[in-house]
Short mmCIF file of C-alpha atoms in Angstrom, two decimals:
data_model
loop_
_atom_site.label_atom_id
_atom_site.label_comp_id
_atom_site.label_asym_id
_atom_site.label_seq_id
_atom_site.Cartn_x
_atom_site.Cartn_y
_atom_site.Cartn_z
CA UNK A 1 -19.67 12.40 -15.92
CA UNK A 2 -16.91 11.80 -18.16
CA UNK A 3 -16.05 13.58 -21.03
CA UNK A 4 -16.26 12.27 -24.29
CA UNK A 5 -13.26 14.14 -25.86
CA UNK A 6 -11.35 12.13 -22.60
CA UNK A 7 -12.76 9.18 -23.49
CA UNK A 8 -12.43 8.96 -26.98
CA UNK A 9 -8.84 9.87 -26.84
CA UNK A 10 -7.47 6.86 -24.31
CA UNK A 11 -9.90 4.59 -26.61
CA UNK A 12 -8.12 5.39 -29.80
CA UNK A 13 -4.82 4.97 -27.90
CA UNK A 14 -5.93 1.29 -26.93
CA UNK A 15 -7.49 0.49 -30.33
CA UNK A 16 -4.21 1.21 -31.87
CA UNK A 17 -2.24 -0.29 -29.49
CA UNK A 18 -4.29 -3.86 -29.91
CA UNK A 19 -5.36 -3.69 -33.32
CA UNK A 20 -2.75 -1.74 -35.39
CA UNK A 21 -3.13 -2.30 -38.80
CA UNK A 22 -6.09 -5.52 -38.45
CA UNK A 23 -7.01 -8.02 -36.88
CA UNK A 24 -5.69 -10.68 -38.72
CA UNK A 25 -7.61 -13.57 -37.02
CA UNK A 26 -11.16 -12.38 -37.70
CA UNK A 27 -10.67 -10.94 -40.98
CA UNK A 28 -9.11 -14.59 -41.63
CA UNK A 29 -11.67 -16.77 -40.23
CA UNK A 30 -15.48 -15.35 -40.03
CA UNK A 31 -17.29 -13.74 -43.37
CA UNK A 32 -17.13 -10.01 -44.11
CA UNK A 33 -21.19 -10.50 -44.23
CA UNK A 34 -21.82 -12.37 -41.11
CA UNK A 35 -23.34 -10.79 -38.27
CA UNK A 36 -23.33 -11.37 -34.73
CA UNK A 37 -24.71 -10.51 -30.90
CA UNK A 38 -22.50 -11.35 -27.74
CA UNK A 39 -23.67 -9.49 -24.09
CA UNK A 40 -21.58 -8.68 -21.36
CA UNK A 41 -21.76 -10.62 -18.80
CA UNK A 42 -20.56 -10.12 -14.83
CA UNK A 43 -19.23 -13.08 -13.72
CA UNK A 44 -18.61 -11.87 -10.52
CA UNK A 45 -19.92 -9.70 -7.51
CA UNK A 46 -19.03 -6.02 -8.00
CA UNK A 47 -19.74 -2.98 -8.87
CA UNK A 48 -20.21 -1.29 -12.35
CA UNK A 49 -18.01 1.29 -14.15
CA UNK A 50 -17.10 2.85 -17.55
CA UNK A 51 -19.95 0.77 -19.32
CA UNK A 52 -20.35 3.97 -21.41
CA UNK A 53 -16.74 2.94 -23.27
CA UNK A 54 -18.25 0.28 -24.72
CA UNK A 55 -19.91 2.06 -27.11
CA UNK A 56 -17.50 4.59 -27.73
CA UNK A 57 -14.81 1.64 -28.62
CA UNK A 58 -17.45 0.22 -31.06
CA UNK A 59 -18.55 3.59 -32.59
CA UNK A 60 -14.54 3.97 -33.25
CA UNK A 61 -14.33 0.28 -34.49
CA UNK A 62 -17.47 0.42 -36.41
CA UNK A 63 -20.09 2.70 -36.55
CA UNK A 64 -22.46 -0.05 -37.67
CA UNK A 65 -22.31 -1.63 -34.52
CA UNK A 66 -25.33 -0.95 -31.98
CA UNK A 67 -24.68 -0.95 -28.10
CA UNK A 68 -27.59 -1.52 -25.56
CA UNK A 69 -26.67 -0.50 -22.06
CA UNK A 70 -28.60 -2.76 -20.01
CA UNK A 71 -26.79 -1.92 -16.82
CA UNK A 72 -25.42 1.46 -15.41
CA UNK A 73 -22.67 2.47 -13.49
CA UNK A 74 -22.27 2.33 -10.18
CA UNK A 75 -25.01 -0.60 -9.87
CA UNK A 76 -24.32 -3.52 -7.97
CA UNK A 77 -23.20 -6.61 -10.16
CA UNK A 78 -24.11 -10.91 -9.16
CA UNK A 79 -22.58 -13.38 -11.32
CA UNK A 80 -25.29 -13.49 -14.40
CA UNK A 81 -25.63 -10.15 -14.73
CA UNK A 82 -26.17 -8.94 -18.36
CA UNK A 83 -24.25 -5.37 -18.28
CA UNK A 84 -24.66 -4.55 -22.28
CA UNK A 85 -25.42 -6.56 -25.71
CA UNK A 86 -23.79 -5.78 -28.83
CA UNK A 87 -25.12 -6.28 -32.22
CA UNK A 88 -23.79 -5.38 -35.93
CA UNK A 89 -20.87 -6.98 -38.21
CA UNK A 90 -19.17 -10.50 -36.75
CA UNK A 91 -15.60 -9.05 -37.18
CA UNK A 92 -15.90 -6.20 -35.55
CA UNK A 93 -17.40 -7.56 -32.28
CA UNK A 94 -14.42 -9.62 -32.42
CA UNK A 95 -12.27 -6.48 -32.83
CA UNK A 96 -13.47 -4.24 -30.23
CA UNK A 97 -14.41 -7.01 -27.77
CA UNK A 98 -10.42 -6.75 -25.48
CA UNK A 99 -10.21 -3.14 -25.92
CA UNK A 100 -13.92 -2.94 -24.11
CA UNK A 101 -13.22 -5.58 -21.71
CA UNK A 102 -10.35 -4.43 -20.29
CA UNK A 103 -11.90 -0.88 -19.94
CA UNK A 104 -14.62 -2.24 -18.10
CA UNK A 105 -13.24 -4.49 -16.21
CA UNK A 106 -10.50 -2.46 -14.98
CA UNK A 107 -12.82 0.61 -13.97
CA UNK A 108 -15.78 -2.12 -12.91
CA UNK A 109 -12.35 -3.20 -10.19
CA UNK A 110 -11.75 0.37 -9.13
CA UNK A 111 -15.26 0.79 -8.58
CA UNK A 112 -15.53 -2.69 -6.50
CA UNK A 113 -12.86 -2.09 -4.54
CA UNK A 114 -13.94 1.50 -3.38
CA UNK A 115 -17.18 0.43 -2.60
CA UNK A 116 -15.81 -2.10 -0.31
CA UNK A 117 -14.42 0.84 1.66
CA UNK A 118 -17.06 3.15 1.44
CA UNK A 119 -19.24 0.42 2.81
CA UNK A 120 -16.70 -0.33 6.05
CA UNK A 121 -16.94 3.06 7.21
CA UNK A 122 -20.77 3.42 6.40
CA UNK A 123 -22.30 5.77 9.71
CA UNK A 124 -18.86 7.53 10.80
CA UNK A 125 -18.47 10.49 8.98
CA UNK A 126 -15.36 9.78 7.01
CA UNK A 127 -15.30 10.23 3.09
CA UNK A 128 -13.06 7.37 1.60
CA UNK A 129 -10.40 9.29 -1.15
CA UNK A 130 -8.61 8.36 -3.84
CA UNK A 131 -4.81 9.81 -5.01
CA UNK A 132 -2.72 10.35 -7.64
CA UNK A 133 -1.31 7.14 -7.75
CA UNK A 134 -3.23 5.89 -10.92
CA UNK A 135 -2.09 4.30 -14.49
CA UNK A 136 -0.47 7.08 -16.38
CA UNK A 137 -3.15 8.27 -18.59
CA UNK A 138 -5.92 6.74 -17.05
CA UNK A 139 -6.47 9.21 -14.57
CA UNK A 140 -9.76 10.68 -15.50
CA UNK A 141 -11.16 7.55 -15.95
CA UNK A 142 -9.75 5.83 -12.70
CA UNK A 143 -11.19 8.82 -10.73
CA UNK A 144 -14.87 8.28 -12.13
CA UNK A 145 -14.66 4.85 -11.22
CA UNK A 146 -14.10 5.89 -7.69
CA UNK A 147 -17.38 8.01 -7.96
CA UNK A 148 -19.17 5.24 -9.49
CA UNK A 149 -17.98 3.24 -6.21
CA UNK A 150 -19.39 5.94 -3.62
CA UNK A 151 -15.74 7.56 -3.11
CA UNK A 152 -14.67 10.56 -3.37
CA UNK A 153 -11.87 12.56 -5.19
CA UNK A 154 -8.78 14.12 -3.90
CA UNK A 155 -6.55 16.58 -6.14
CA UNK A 156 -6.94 15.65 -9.81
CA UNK A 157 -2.82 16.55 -10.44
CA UNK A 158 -0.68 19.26 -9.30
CA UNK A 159 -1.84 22.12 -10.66
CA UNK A 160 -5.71 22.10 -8.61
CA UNK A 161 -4.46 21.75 -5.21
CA UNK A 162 -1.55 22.40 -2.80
CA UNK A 163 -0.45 19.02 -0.52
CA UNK A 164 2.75 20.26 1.12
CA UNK A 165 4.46 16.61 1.66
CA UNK A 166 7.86 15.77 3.54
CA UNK A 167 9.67 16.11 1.04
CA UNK A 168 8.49 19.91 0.16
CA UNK A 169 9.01 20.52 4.02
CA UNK A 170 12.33 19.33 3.61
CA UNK A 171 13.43 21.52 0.57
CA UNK A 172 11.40 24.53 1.44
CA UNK A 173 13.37 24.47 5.43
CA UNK A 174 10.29 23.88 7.50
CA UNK A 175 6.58 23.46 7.71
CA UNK A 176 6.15 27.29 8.71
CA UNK A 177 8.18 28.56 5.47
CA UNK A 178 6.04 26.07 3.11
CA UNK A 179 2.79 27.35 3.93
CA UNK A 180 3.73 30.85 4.37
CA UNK A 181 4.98 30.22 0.23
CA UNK A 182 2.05 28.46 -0.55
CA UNK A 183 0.00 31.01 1.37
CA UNK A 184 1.62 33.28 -1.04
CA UNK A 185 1.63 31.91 -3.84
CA UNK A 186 -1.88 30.63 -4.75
CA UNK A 187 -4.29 33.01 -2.76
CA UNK A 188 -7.06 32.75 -1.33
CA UNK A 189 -8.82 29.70 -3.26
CA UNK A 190 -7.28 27.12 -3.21
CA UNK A 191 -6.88 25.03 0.32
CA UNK A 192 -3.55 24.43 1.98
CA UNK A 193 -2.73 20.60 3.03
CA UNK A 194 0.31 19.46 5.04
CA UNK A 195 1.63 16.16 5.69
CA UNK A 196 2.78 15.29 9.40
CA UNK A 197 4.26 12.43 10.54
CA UNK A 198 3.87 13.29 14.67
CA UNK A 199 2.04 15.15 16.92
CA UNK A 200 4.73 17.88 16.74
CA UNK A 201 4.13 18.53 13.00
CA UNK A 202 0.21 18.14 13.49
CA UNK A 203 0.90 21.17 15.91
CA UNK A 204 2.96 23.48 14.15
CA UNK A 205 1.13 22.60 10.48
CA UNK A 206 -2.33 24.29 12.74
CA UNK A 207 0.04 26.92 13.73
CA UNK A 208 1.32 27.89 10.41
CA UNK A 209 -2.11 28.12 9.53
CA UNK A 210 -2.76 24.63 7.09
CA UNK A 211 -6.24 23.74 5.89
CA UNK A 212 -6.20 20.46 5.98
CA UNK A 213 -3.71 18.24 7.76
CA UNK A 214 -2.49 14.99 6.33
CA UNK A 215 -2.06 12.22 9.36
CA UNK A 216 0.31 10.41 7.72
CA UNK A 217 1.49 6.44 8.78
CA UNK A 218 0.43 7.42 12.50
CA UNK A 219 -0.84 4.53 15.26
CA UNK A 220 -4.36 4.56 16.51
CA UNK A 221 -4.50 6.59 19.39
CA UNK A 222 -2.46 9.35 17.43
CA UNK A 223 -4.61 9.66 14.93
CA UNK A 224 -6.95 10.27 17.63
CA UNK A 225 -4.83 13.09 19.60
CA UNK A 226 -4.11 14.33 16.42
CA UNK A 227 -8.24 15.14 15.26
CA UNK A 228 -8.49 16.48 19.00
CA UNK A 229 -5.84 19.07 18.33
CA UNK A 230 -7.46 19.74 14.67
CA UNK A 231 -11.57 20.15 15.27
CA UNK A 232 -12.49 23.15 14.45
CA UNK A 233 -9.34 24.73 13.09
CA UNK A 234 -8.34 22.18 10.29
CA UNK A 235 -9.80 19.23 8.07
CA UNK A 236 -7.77 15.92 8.89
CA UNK A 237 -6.94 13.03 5.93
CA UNK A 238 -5.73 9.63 7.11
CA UNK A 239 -3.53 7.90 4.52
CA UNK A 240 -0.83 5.17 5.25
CA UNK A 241 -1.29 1.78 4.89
CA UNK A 242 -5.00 1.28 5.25
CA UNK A 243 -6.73 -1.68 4.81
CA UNK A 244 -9.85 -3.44 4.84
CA UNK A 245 -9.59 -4.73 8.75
CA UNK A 246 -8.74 -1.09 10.04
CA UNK A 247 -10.44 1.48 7.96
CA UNK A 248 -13.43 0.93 10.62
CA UNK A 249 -11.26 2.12 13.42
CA UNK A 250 -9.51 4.42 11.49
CA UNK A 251 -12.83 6.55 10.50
CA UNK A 252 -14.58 5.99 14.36
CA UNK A 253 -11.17 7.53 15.79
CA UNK A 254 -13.02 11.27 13.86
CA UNK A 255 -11.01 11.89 10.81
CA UNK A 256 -13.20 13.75 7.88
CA UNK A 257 -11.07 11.65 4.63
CA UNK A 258 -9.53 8.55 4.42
CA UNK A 259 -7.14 8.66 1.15
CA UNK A 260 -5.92 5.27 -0.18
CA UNK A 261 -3.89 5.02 -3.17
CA UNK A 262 -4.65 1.08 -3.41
CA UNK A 263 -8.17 2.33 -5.04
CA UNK A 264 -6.38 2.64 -7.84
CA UNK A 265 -3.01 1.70 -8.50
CA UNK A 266 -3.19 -2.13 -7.71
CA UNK A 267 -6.96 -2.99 -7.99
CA UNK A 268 -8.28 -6.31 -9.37
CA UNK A 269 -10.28 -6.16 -12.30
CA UNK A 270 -13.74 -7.60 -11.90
CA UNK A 271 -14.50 -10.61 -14.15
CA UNK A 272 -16.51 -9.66 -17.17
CA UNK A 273 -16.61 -11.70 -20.53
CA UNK A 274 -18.24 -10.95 -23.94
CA UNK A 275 -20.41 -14.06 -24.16
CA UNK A 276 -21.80 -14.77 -27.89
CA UNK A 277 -25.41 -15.09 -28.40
#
């Protein structure tokens, strides 16, 4: 679940981002005393996420406002579908209604898309992943919606897991040195990832001892070699370039996670409108 404190915050960042000091067309055009219903409705097939924000925008834009979830997360969306209706003061449907949408739509998008995945590899074994590679300040809420879409989540940031990367291998002198550091450094607790490029790496990231080895950008039949060398002394993550048309391959070939930053940082939103009653 999400926290409220979480939400609430990136709401009140949005609301004063879009409505700053009024908006100018509604309080211009429709009565203070006029009151209104609109529903949200999926005009598209996907799946649901962050329908809760709907009501925290409209508690923040007016309390007087009522929210009826009529549709929760992670439920499977057709064209028609009535997600939530919204009753109270005219103007401040109007207000809150692109602040809503485009929390809902974005999440619903991050949702859809995972669930596309975690479909594909349905039967293999392999958990779909997301990564850091998210909207700055979003993150929390990006990595529900990949819950809500039957993923799973990688590292939250830095600080809850170690994911020793080329670049660390680089600066540190070596796989063997990183680990041995990280080893070090963090204790017992927390896991140990490294990120290899070729069989070679694969071999001496087991060696040094990793956790979890990262098959990074690797063909096919690598990939494969590289899980035979890992089972039963390490977990192994596929990332690089995945798509749609070889995620299937990609999980039968026996890794555990599939991680694929596309979950997140360049999803589609999924088309939901505020439709007026």
């Amino acid at each position: 679940m999400l926290q409220l404190t979480e939400i609430d915050r990136v709401v009140a960042l949005a609301l004063a981002e879009d409505v700053g000091l009024g908006d100018v067309t509604s309080l211009a055009t429709v009565p203070e005393q006029e009151q209104g219903r609109a529903v949200f409705l999926a005009k598209a097939t996907g799946v649901l996420a962050g329908v809760s924000i709907i009501g925290r925008v409209y508690t923040q834009v007016d309390p007087r406002v009522t929210v009826e979830v009529l549709v929760e997360d992670g439920a499977r969306l057709t064209p028609g579908t009535r997600v939530a209706a919204v009753q109270g003061p005219a103007r401040s449907l109007l207000t809150g209604e692109r602040v809503a949408l485009n929390f809902v739509q974005h999440l619903s998008g991050i949702a859809t898309r995972t669930a596309r995945f975690v479909d594909l590899v349905q039967g293999t074994g392999a958990r779909i992943v997301d990564t850091r590679k998210t909207v700055p300040g979003l993150r929390a809420l990006a990595k529900y919606a990949v819950r809500a879409g039957g993923g799973t989540n990688h590292r939250f940031a830095l600080y809850d897991g170690i994911l020793i990367k080329d670049n660390h291998i680089r600066a540190s002198g070596g796989i063997r040195p990183a680990v041995e550091r990280a080893r070090a450094h963090a204790g017992h607790l927390l896991r140990v990832e490294v990120e290899a490029e070729t069989l070679e790496q694969v071999q001496e990231a087991l060696d040094a001892g990793a956790d979890v080895v990262m098959l990074d950008n690797m063909d096919l039949e690598t990939r494969r070699q590289a899980v035979a060398m890992c089972r039963g002394r390490a977990l192994t993550e596929a990332s690089g370039g995945i798509e749609e048309d070889t995620v299937r391959a990609i999980a039968e070939a026996g890794v555990d996670l599939i991680s694929i930053g596309a979950l997140t940082h360049s999803v589609t939103a999924l088309d939901i409108s505020l439709d007026w009653e």
